C-alpha cells in the first residue's frame, strides 16, 4: 500500500502548524503580556508529569491492568465518565499546584499584566499537549507513510505482532487531507481550551476562591465528554469536531475580549 503525496503534504503542513503554534504565540505575547519563561516551563512540566505520566499510568491500570475496572469500562457510559474526569482531575490538580506556587512569585511583581502568568503557564501546558499528543504522534505516522511508499514498512515493523502490523496498515489507509485538517482543528481547539482553563484557574487562585479546583475539574471534564463519546462510539467524529471548532472559536473571542478589557482597566488606573 502507499499514501498519496497530497496526503503526506497536508499532514506535514498540519503537523508543522501545530508544532509552531505554541512557539509563535509565546513570541507574539512575550512583550505585550510580560510573559515569564518560568511560568511556561512550569506548564510544560505539569503536563509532562500529571498527564503523560500519572494519567497514563492510571489509564493503563483502570482500562487494562485491573480486570474489574476493565470490565466496568466496557460500559460506554462509565467509559465516558471515567475518560472525562480522569483527565480533568489529573491535569487540574497539577495546574492548581503550579498556580499556587506561581502566585507567590507573581505577588512580588505588581506591575505586570494581571493574566500574564496565566498565559505564560497556559502556553506551556497547551504546547506540551500539542507536542506530546499531536506532533510526536503525527511525525510517527508521517515516517510510517514514507516507509510504506518506499516498500520498507513491513521490514521496519518486523518486531511487532501481525495484529499490530495490520493495525498500522489500516490507519495508514485511512489517512487523507481531511484527516490532516481534522487533526489541526482538534489540536488548535485543545490549545485554546488549555489557555482558557489556565486563565480560569489563575483568577480563582488569585482571588483565593476555594471552589476553583472543583470548578476547573468539572469544566475540563465537560470539555472532554464529546471526545470520550466519540471513543466510545456514541457520537460521530464530524459532530465532535464541529462542536470543538465552534466552542474553541467562542472561547477564543471571549478570552481575547475579557483580557483586553482588563488590560485597559489596568492602564486607566
PDB file of C-alpha atoms in Angstrom:
ATOM      1  CA  UNK A   1       0.000   0.000   0.000  1.00  0.00           C
ATOM      2  CA  UNK A   2       1.046   3.642  -0.372  1.00  0.00           C
ATOM      3  CA  UNK A   3      -0.055   7.030   0.949  1.00  0.00           C
ATOM      4  CA  UNK A   4      -0.945   9.688  -1.624  1.00  0.00           C
ATOM      5  CA  UNK A   5       1.640  12.510  -1.899  1.00  0.00           C
ATOM      6  CA  UNK A   6      -1.052  15.145  -1.351  1.00  0.00           C
ATOM      7  CA  UNK A   7      -1.979  13.438   1.925  1.00  0.00           C
ATOM      8  CA  UNK A   8       1.649  13.463   3.050  1.00  0.00           C
ATOM      9  CA  UNK A   9       1.963  17.149   2.202  1.00  0.00           C
ATOM     10  CA  UNK A  10      -1.243  18.080   4.058  1.00  0.00           C
ATOM     11  CA  UNK A  11      -0.315  16.003   7.093  1.00  0.00           C
ATOM     12  CA  UNK A  12       3.171  17.526   7.174  1.00  0.00           C
ATOM     13  CA  UNK A  13       1.792  21.068   6.938  1.00  0.00           C
ATOM     14  CA  UNK A  14      -0.775  20.403   9.675  1.00  0.00           C
ATOM     15  CA  UNK A  15       1.942  18.964  11.924  1.00  0.00           C
ATOM     16  CA  UNK A  16       4.210  21.957  11.307  1.00  0.00           C
ATOM     17  CA  UNK A  17       1.326  24.309  12.114  1.00  0.00           C
ATOM     18  CA  UNK A  18       0.591  22.588  15.418  1.00  0.00           C
ATOM     19  CA  UNK A  19       4.289  22.439  16.291  1.00  0.00           C
ATOM     20  CA  UNK A  20       4.765  26.165  15.612  1.00  0.00           C
ATOM     21  CA  UNK A  21       1.584  27.303  17.372  1.00  0.00           C
ATOM     22  CA  UNK A  22       2.922  27.498  20.965  1.00  0.00           C
ATOM     23  CA  UNK A  23       6.258  28.964  19.885  1.00  0.00           C
ATOM     24  CA  UNK A  24       4.722  31.649  17.695  1.00  0.00           C
ATOM     25  CA  UNK A  25       2.086  32.576  20.291  1.00  0.00           C
ATOM     26  CA  UNK A  26       4.701  32.867  23.025  1.00  0.00           C
ATOM     27  CA  UNK A  27       6.848  35.146  20.876  1.00  0.00           C
ATOM     28  CA  UNK A  28       3.800  37.224  19.928  1.00  0.00           C
ATOM     29  CA  UNK A  29       2.655  37.725  23.536  1.00  0.00           C
ATOM     30  CA  UNK A  30       6.011  37.791  25.327  1.00  0.00           C
ATOM     31  CA  UNK A  31       6.401  41.590  25.376  1.00  0.00           C
ATOM     32  CA  UNK A  32       2.743  42.774  25.480  1.00  0.00           C
ATOM     33  CA  UNK A  33       1.937  40.487  28.432  1.00  0.00           C
ATOM     34  CA  UNK A  34       5.416  40.445  30.009  1.00  0.00           C
ATOM     35  CA  UNK A  35       5.492  36.647  29.916  1.00  0.00           C
ATOM     36  CA  UNK A  36       7.913  34.879  32.243  1.00  0.00           C
ATOM     37  CA  UNK A  37       9.601  31.834  30.715  1.00  0.00           C
ATOM     38  CA  UNK A  38       9.499  30.133  34.112  1.00  0.00           C
ATOM     39  CA  UNK A  39       5.696  30.080  34.003  1.00  0.00           C
ATOM     40  CA  UNK A  40       5.821  28.425  30.587  1.00  0.00           C
ATOM     41  CA  UNK A  41       8.315  25.805  31.757  1.00  0.00           C
ATOM     42  CA  UNK A  42       6.023  25.094  34.714  1.00  0.00           C
ATOM     43  CA  UNK A  43       3.168  24.434  32.290  1.00  0.00           C
ATOM     44  CA  UNK A  44       5.298  22.025  30.289  1.00  0.00           C
ATOM     45  CA  UNK A  45       6.440  20.211  33.431  1.00  0.00           C
ATOM     46  CA  UNK A  46       2.921  19.866  34.836  1.00  0.00           C
ATOM     47  CA  UNK A  47       1.524  18.350  31.647  1.00  0.00           C
ATOM     48  CA  UNK A  48       4.520  16.057  31.237  1.00  0.00           C
ATOM     49  CA  UNK A  49       4.187  14.704  34.781  1.00  0.00           C
ATOM     50  CA  UNK A  50       0.474  14.808  35.582  1.00  0.00           C
ATOM     51  CA  UNK A  51      -0.873  13.907  32.117  1.00  0.00           C
ATOM     52  CA  UNK A  52       1.888  11.985  30.367  1.00  0.00           C
ATOM     53  CA  UNK A  53       2.963  10.020  33.455  1.00  0.00           C
ATOM     54  CA  UNK A  54       0.279   9.918  36.176  1.00  0.00           C
ATOM     55  CA  UNK A  55      -2.810   9.942  33.950  1.00  0.00           C
ATOM     56  CA  UNK A  56      -1.310   7.436  31.536  1.00  0.00           C
ATOM     57  CA  UNK A  57      -0.385   5.076  34.378  1.00  0.00           C
ATOM     58  CA  UNK A  58      -3.888   5.446  35.832  1.00  0.00           C
ATOM     59  CA  UNK A  59      -5.472   4.690  32.454  1.00  0.00           C
ATOM     60  CA  UNK A  60      -3.299   1.607  31.978  1.00  0.00           C
ATOM     61  CA  UNK A  61      -4.356   0.292  35.370  1.00  0.00           C
ATOM     62  CA  UNK A  62      -8.065   1.099  35.092  1.00  0.00           C
ATOM     63  CA  UNK A  63      -8.551   0.132  31.443  1.00  0.00           C
ATOM     64  CA  UNK A  64      -6.182  -2.834  31.215  1.00  0.00           C
ATOM     65  CA  UNK A  65      -4.394  -3.762  34.438  1.00  0.00           C
ATOM     66  CA  UNK A  66      -7.415  -4.279  36.703  1.00  0.00           C
ATOM     67  CA  UNK A  67      -9.888  -6.878  35.469  1.00  0.00           C
ATOM     68  CA  UNK A  68     -12.809  -5.493  37.489  1.00  0.00           C
ATOM     69  CA  UNK A  69     -12.438  -1.897  36.307  1.00  0.00           C
ATOM     70  CA  UNK A  70     -11.640  -3.009  32.761  1.00  0.00           C
ATOM     71  CA  UNK A  71     -14.937  -4.887  32.655  1.00  0.00           C
ATOM     72  CA  UNK A  72     -16.736  -1.853  34.084  1.00  0.00           C
ATOM     73  CA  UNK A  73     -15.198   0.400  31.427  1.00  0.00           C
ATOM     74  CA  UNK A  74     -16.727  -1.813  28.749  1.00  0.00           C
ATOM     75  CA  UNK A  75     -19.942   0.070  29.516  1.00  0.00           C
ATOM     76  CA  UNK A  76     -19.871   3.197  27.309  1.00  0.00           C
ATOM     77  CA  UNK A  77     -21.435   5.409  29.986  1.00  0.00           C
ATOM     78  CA  UNK A  78     -18.800   4.533  32.585  1.00  0.00           C
ATOM     79  CA  UNK A  79     -16.055   4.853  29.971  1.00  0.00           C
ATOM     80  CA  UNK A  80     -17.179   8.379  29.054  1.00  0.00           C
ATOM     81  CA  UNK A  81     -17.440   9.448  32.691  1.00  0.00           C
ATOM     82  CA  UNK A  82     -14.070   7.987  33.577  1.00  0.00           C
ATOM     83  CA  UNK A  83     -12.320   9.339  30.478  1.00  0.00           C
ATOM     84  CA  UNK A  84     -13.630  12.850  31.064  1.00  0.00           C
ATOM     85  CA  UNK A  85     -12.912  13.053  34.789  1.00  0.00           C
ATOM     86  CA  UNK A  86      -9.548  11.246  34.745  1.00  0.00           C
ATOM     87  CA  UNK A  87      -8.050  13.936  32.533  1.00  0.00           C
ATOM     88  CA  UNK A  88      -9.810  16.682  34.457  1.00  0.00           C
ATOM     89  CA  UNK A  89      -8.615  15.540  37.877  1.00  0.00           C
ATOM     90  CA  UNK A  90      -5.010  14.801  36.893  1.00  0.00           C
ATOM     91  CA  UNK A  91      -4.391  17.942  34.864  1.00  0.00           C
ATOM     92  CA  UNK A  92      -6.312  20.386  37.034  1.00  0.00           C
ATOM     93  CA  UNK A  93      -4.704  19.202  40.269  1.00  0.00           C
ATOM     94  CA  UNK A  94      -1.328  19.766  38.638  1.00  0.00           C
ATOM     95  CA  UNK A  95      -2.417  23.137  37.282  1.00  0.00           C
ATOM     96  CA  UNK A  96      -3.719  24.184  40.704  1.00  0.00           C
ATOM     97  CA  UNK A  97      -0.472  23.273  42.464  1.00  0.00           C
ATOM     98  CA  UNK A  98       1.571  25.138  39.858  1.00  0.00           C
ATOM     99  CA  UNK A  99      -0.663  28.209  40.021  1.00  0.00           C
ATOM    100  CA  UNK A 100      -0.383  28.365  43.815  1.00  0.00           C
ATOM    101  CA  UNK A 101       3.400  28.372  43.530  1.00  0.00           C
ATOM    102  CA  UNK A 102       3.426  30.877  40.670  1.00  0.00           C
ATOM    103  CA  UNK A 103       1.063  33.175  42.560  1.00  0.00           C
ATOM    104  CA  UNK A 104       3.593  33.605  45.371  1.00  0.00           C
ATOM    105  CA  UNK A 105       6.229  34.786  42.904  1.00  0.00           C
ATOM    106  CA  UNK A 106       3.787  36.947  40.952  1.00  0.00           C
ATOM    107  CA  UNK A 107       2.836  38.773  44.153  1.00  0.00           C
ATOM    108  CA  UNK A 108       6.295  40.335  44.053  1.00  0.00           C
ATOM    109  CA  UNK A 109       5.609  41.747  40.574  1.00  0.00           C
ATOM    110  CA  UNK A 110       2.565  44.012  40.926  1.00  0.00           C
ATOM    111  CA  UNK A 111       3.197  45.959  37.713  1.00  0.00           C
ATOM    112  CA  UNK A 112       2.827  43.112  35.201  1.00  0.00           C
ATOM    113  CA  UNK A 113      -0.485  42.446  33.366  1.00  0.00           C
ATOM    114  CA  UNK A 114      -2.995  40.605  35.543  1.00  0.00           C
ATOM    115  CA  UNK A 115      -3.176  37.473  33.378  1.00  0.00           C
ATOM    116  CA  UNK A 116       0.498  37.336  32.413  1.00  0.00           C
ATOM    117  CA  UNK A 117       1.248  34.221  34.470  1.00  0.00           C
ATOM    118  CA  UNK A 118      -1.933  32.512  33.245  1.00  0.00           C
ATOM    119  CA  UNK A 119      -0.996  32.964  29.595  1.00  0.00           C
ATOM    120  CA  UNK A 120       2.633  32.051  30.180  1.00  0.00           C
ATOM    121  CA  UNK A 121       1.670  28.879  32.014  1.00  0.00           C
ATOM    122  CA  UNK A 122      -1.164  28.112  29.595  1.00  0.00           C
ATOM    123  CA  UNK A 123       1.093  28.284  26.559  1.00  0.00           C
ATOM    124  CA  UNK A 124       3.474  25.833  28.216  1.00  0.00           C
ATOM    125  CA  UNK A 125       0.715  23.416  29.262  1.00  0.00           C
ATOM    126  CA  UNK A 126      -1.094  23.654  25.920  1.00  0.00           C
ATOM    127  CA  UNK A 127       2.156  23.495  23.976  1.00  0.00           C
ATOM    128  CA  UNK A 128       3.270  20.353  25.781  1.00  0.00           C
ATOM    129  CA  UNK A 129      -0.071  18.731  24.979  1.00  0.00           C
ATOM    130  CA  UNK A 130       0.208  19.828  21.341  1.00  0.00           C
ATOM    131  CA  UNK A 131       3.628  18.209  21.054  1.00  0.00           C
ATOM    132  CA  UNK A 132       3.124  15.058  23.148  1.00  0.00           C
ATOM    133  CA  UNK A 133      -0.376  14.226  21.918  1.00  0.00           C
ATOM    134  CA  UNK A 134      -0.182  15.739  18.437  1.00  0.00           C
ATOM    135  CA  UNK A 135       3.181  16.482  16.855  1.00  0.00           C
ATOM    136  CA  UNK A 136       5.168  13.447  18.006  1.00  0.00           C
ATOM    137  CA  UNK A 137       2.329  11.067  17.140  1.00  0.00           C
ATOM    138  CA  UNK A 138       1.848  12.543  13.674  1.00  0.00           C
ATOM    139  CA  UNK A 139       5.583  12.510  12.988  1.00  0.00           C
ATOM    140  CA  UNK A 140       5.474   8.769  13.601  1.00  0.00           C
ATOM    141  CA  UNK A 141       2.678   8.328  11.054  1.00  0.00           C
ATOM    142  CA  UNK A 142       4.496  10.519   8.537  1.00  0.00           C
ATOM    143  CA  UNK A 143       7.572   8.289   8.898  1.00  0.00           C
ATOM    144  CA  UNK A 144       5.421   5.165   8.516  1.00  0.00           C
ATOM    145  CA  UNK A 145       3.804   6.659   5.406  1.00  0.00           C
ATOM    146  CA  UNK A 146       7.190   7.391   3.841  1.00  0.00           C
ATOM    147  CA  UNK A 147       8.371   3.868   4.615  1.00  0.00           C
ATOM    148  CA  UNK A 148       5.173   2.420   3.137  1.00  0.00           C
ATOM    149  CA  UNK A 149       5.658   4.404  -0.094  1.00  0.00           C
ATOM    150  CA  UNK A 150       9.203   3.052  -0.324  1.00  0.00           C
ATOM    151  CA  UNK A 151       8.038  -0.509   0.357  1.00  0.00           C
ATOM    152  CA  UNK A 152      10.072  -0.792   3.573  1.00  0.00           C
ATOM    153  CA  UNK A 153       7.303  -0.572   6.163  1.00  0.00           C
ATOM    154  CA  UNK A 154       6.852  -4.286   6.926  1.00  0.00           C
ATOM    155  CA  UNK A 155      10.602  -4.679   7.322  1.00  0.00           C
ATOM    156  CA  UNK A 156      10.662  -1.787   9.754  1.00  0.00           C
ATOM    157  CA  UNK A 157       7.768  -3.307  11.756  1.00  0.00           C
ATOM    158  CA  UNK A 158       9.218  -6.818  11.860  1.00  0.00           C
ATOM    159  CA  UNK A 159       9.403  -6.776  15.665  1.00  0.00           C
ATOM    160  CA  UNK A 160       5.629  -6.216  16.009  1.00  0.00           C
ATOM    161  CA  UNK A 161       2.869  -8.794  16.067  1.00  0.00           C
ATOM    162  CA  UNK A 162       0.793  -9.435  12.955  1.00  0.00           C
ATOM    163  CA  UNK A 163      -2.223  -7.703  14.521  1.00  0.00           C
ATOM    164  CA  UNK A 164      -0.163  -4.581  15.253  1.00  0.00           C
ATOM    165  CA  UNK A 165       1.218  -4.512  11.701  1.00  0.00           C
ATOM    166  CA  UNK A 166      -2.289  -4.837  10.264  1.00  0.00           C
ATOM    167  CA  UNK A 167      -3.458  -2.004  12.520  1.00  0.00           C
ATOM    168  CA  UNK A 168      -0.664   0.246  11.232  1.00  0.00           C
ATOM    169  CA  UNK A 169      -1.634  -0.528   7.632  1.00  0.00           C
ATOM    170  CA  UNK A 170      -5.295   0.127   8.413  1.00  0.00           C
ATOM    171  CA  UNK A 171      -4.535   3.533   9.920  1.00  0.00           C
ATOM    172  CA  UNK A 172      -2.268   4.469   7.015  1.00  0.00           C
ATOM    173  CA  UNK A 173      -5.013   3.557   4.575  1.00  0.00           C
ATOM    174  CA  UNK A 174      -7.388   5.922   6.390  1.00  0.00           C
ATOM    175  CA  UNK A 175      -5.066   8.932   6.137  1.00  0.00           C
ATOM    176  CA  UNK A 176      -6.320  11.739   3.903  1.00  0.00           C
ATOM    177  CA  UNK A 177      -6.113  15.540   3.520  1.00  0.00           C
ATOM    178  CA  UNK A 178      -9.366  15.693   5.510  1.00  0.00           C
ATOM    179  CA  UNK A 179      -7.687  13.791   8.339  1.00  0.00           C
ATOM    180  CA  UNK A 180      -4.895  16.371   8.372  1.00  0.00           C
ATOM    181  CA  UNK A 181      -7.409  19.200   8.592  1.00  0.00           C
ATOM    182  CA  UNK A 182      -9.304  17.493  11.418  1.00  0.00           C
ATOM    183  CA  UNK A 183      -6.027  16.986  13.286  1.00  0.00           C
ATOM    184  CA  UNK A 184      -5.155  20.696  13.008  1.00  0.00           C
ATOM    185  CA  UNK A 185      -8.631  21.739  14.185  1.00  0.00           C
ATOM    186  CA  UNK A 186      -8.599  19.346  17.149  1.00  0.00           C
ATOM    187  CA  UNK A 187      -5.164  20.425  18.361  1.00  0.00           C
ATOM    188  CA  UNK A 188      -5.920  24.127  17.908  1.00  0.00           C
ATOM    189  CA  UNK A 189      -9.171  23.770  19.840  1.00  0.00           C
ATOM    190  CA  UNK A 190      -7.383  21.897  22.631  1.00  0.00           C
ATOM    191  CA  UNK A 191      -4.775  24.661  22.724  1.00  0.00           C
ATOM    192  CA  UNK A 192      -7.454  27.326  23.186  1.00  0.00           C
ATOM    193  CA  UNK A 193      -9.206  25.333  25.904  1.00  0.00           C
ATOM    194  CA  UNK A 194      -5.988  24.792  27.859  1.00  0.00           C
ATOM    195  CA  UNK A 195      -5.187  28.504  27.888  1.00  0.00           C
ATOM    196  CA  UNK A 196      -8.761  29.334  28.930  1.00  0.00           C
ATOM    197  CA  UNK A 197      -8.574  26.778  31.760  1.00  0.00           C
ATOM    198  CA  UNK A 198      -5.286  28.314  32.857  1.00  0.00           C
ATOM    199  CA  UNK A 199      -6.829  31.792  32.975  1.00  0.00           C
ATOM    200  CA  UNK A 200      -9.816  30.419  34.902  1.00  0.00           C
ATOM    201  CA  UNK A 201      -7.576  28.673  37.429  1.00  0.00           C
ATOM    202  CA  UNK A 202      -5.285  31.673  37.765  1.00  0.00           C
ATOM    203  CA  UNK A 203      -8.094  34.098  38.512  1.00  0.00           C
ATOM    204  CA  UNK A 204      -9.598  31.712  41.031  1.00  0.00           C
ATOM    205  CA  UNK A 205      -6.274  31.193  42.790  1.00  0.00           C
ATOM    206  CA  UNK A 206      -5.529  34.925  42.914  1.00  0.00           C
ATOM    207  CA  UNK A 207      -9.000  35.607  44.289  1.00  0.00           C
ATOM    208  CA  UNK A 208      -8.458  32.974  46.999  1.00  0.00           C
ATOM    209  CA  UNK A 209     -11.606  31.093  45.973  1.00  0.00           C
ATOM    210  CA  UNK A 210     -11.560  27.581  47.429  1.00  0.00           C
ATOM    211  CA  UNK A 211     -14.044  26.270  44.861  1.00  0.00           C
ATOM    212  CA  UNK A 212     -11.818  26.940  41.864  1.00  0.00           C
ATOM    213  CA  UNK A 213     -10.286  23.442  41.761  1.00  0.00           C
ATOM    214  CA  UNK A 214     -13.627  21.540  41.694  1.00  0.00           C
ATOM    215  CA  UNK A 215     -14.960  24.001  39.119  1.00  0.00           C
ATOM    216  CA  UNK A 216     -11.891  23.618  36.900  1.00  0.00           C
ATOM    217  CA  UNK A 217     -12.144  19.818  37.110  1.00  0.00           C
ATOM    218  CA  UNK A 218     -15.799  19.947  36.128  1.00  0.00           C
ATOM    219  CA  UNK A 219     -15.202  22.343  33.222  1.00  0.00           C
ATOM    220  CA  UNK A 220     -12.277  20.235  31.984  1.00  0.00           C
ATOM    221  CA  UNK A 221     -14.389  17.088  32.213  1.00  0.00           C
ATOM    222  CA  UNK A 222     -17.244  18.687  30.269  1.00  0.00           C
ATOM    223  CA  UNK A 223     -14.797  19.678  27.533  1.00  0.00           C
ATOM    224  CA  UNK A 224     -13.546  16.086  27.293  1.00  0.00           C
ATOM    225  CA  UNK A 225     -17.008  14.482  27.208  1.00  0.00           C
ATOM    226  CA  UNK A 226     -17.507  14.772  23.392  1.00  0.00           C
ATOM    227  CA  UNK A 227     -14.096  13.211  22.713  1.00  0.00           C
ATOM    228  CA  UNK A 228     -14.827  10.385  25.142  1.00  0.00           C
ATOM    229  CA  UNK A 229     -18.218   9.862  23.499  1.00  0.00           C
ATOM    230  CA  UNK A 230     -16.514   9.509  20.114  1.00  0.00           C
ATOM    231  CA  UNK A 231     -14.054   6.976  21.545  1.00  0.00           C
ATOM    232  CA  UNK A 232     -16.992   5.048  22.980  1.00  0.00           C
ATOM    233  CA  UNK A 233     -18.709   5.243  19.559  1.00  0.00           C
ATOM    234  CA  UNK A 234     -21.591   7.247  20.956  1.00  0.00           C
ATOM    235  CA  UNK A 235     -21.061  10.272  18.704  1.00  0.00           C
ATOM    236  CA  UNK A 236     -19.763  10.717  15.119  1.00  0.00           C
ATOM    237  CA  UNK A 237     -16.395  12.378  14.546  1.00  0.00           C
ATOM    238  CA  UNK A 238     -17.880  15.140  12.392  1.00  0.00           C
ATOM    239  CA  UNK A 239     -20.237  16.231  15.175  1.00  0.00           C
ATOM    240  CA  UNK A 240     -17.495  16.160  17.807  1.00  0.00           C
ATOM    241  CA  UNK A 241     -15.017  18.149  15.720  1.00  0.00           C
ATOM    242  CA  UNK A 242     -17.710  20.597  14.665  1.00  0.00           C
ATOM    243  CA  UNK A 243     -18.598  21.192  18.305  1.00  0.00           C
ATOM    244  CA  UNK A 244     -14.950  21.716  19.271  1.00  0.00           C
ATOM    245  CA  UNK A 245     -14.328  24.119  16.383  1.00  0.00           C
ATOM    246  CA  UNK A 246     -17.319  26.306  17.281  1.00  0.00           C
ATOM    247  CA  UNK A 247     -16.674  26.128  21.036  1.00  0.00           C
ATOM    248  CA  UNK A 248     -12.989  26.995  20.631  1.00  0.00           C
ATOM    249  CA  UNK A 249     -13.842  29.984  18.444  1.00  0.00           C
ATOM    250  CA  UNK A 250     -16.309  31.281  21.046  1.00  0.00           C
ATOM    251  CA  UNK A 251     -13.864  30.726  23.908  1.00  0.00           C
ATOM    252  CA  UNK A 252     -11.063  32.467  21.993  1.00  0.00           C
ATOM    253  CA  UNK A 253     -13.234  35.531  21.353  1.00  0.00           C
ATOM    254  CA  UNK A 254     -14.396  35.726  24.977  1.00  0.00           C
ATOM    255  CA  UNK A 255     -10.847  35.234  26.230  1.00  0.00           C
ATOM    256  CA  UNK A 256      -9.494  37.955  23.956  1.00  0.00           C
ATOM    257  CA  UNK A 257     -12.180  40.453  24.938  1.00  0.00           C
ATOM    258  CA  UNK A 258     -12.004  39.875  28.680  1.00  0.00           C
ATOM    259  CA  UNK A 259      -8.210  40.029  28.769  1.00  0.00           C
ATOM    260  CA  UNK A 260      -8.126  43.158  26.615  1.00  0.00           C
ATOM    261  CA  UNK A 261     -10.730  44.761  28.878  1.00  0.00           C
ATOM    262  CA  UNK A 262      -8.647  44.009  31.969  1.00  0.00           C
ATOM    263  CA  UNK A 263      -5.535  45.491  30.331  1.00  0.00           C
ATOM    264  CA  UNK A 264      -7.440  48.680  29.528  1.00  0.00           C
ATOM    265  CA  UNK A 265      -8.697  48.951  33.104  1.00  0.00           C
ATOM    266  CA  UNK A 266      -5.178  48.440  34.421  1.00  0.00           C
ATOM    267  CA  UNK A 267      -3.815  51.169  32.161  1.00  0.00           C
ATOM    268  CA  UNK A 268      -6.559  53.585  33.160  1.00  0.00           C
ATOM    269  CA  UNK A 269      -5.795  53.002  36.818  1.00  0.00           C
TER     270      UNK A 269
END
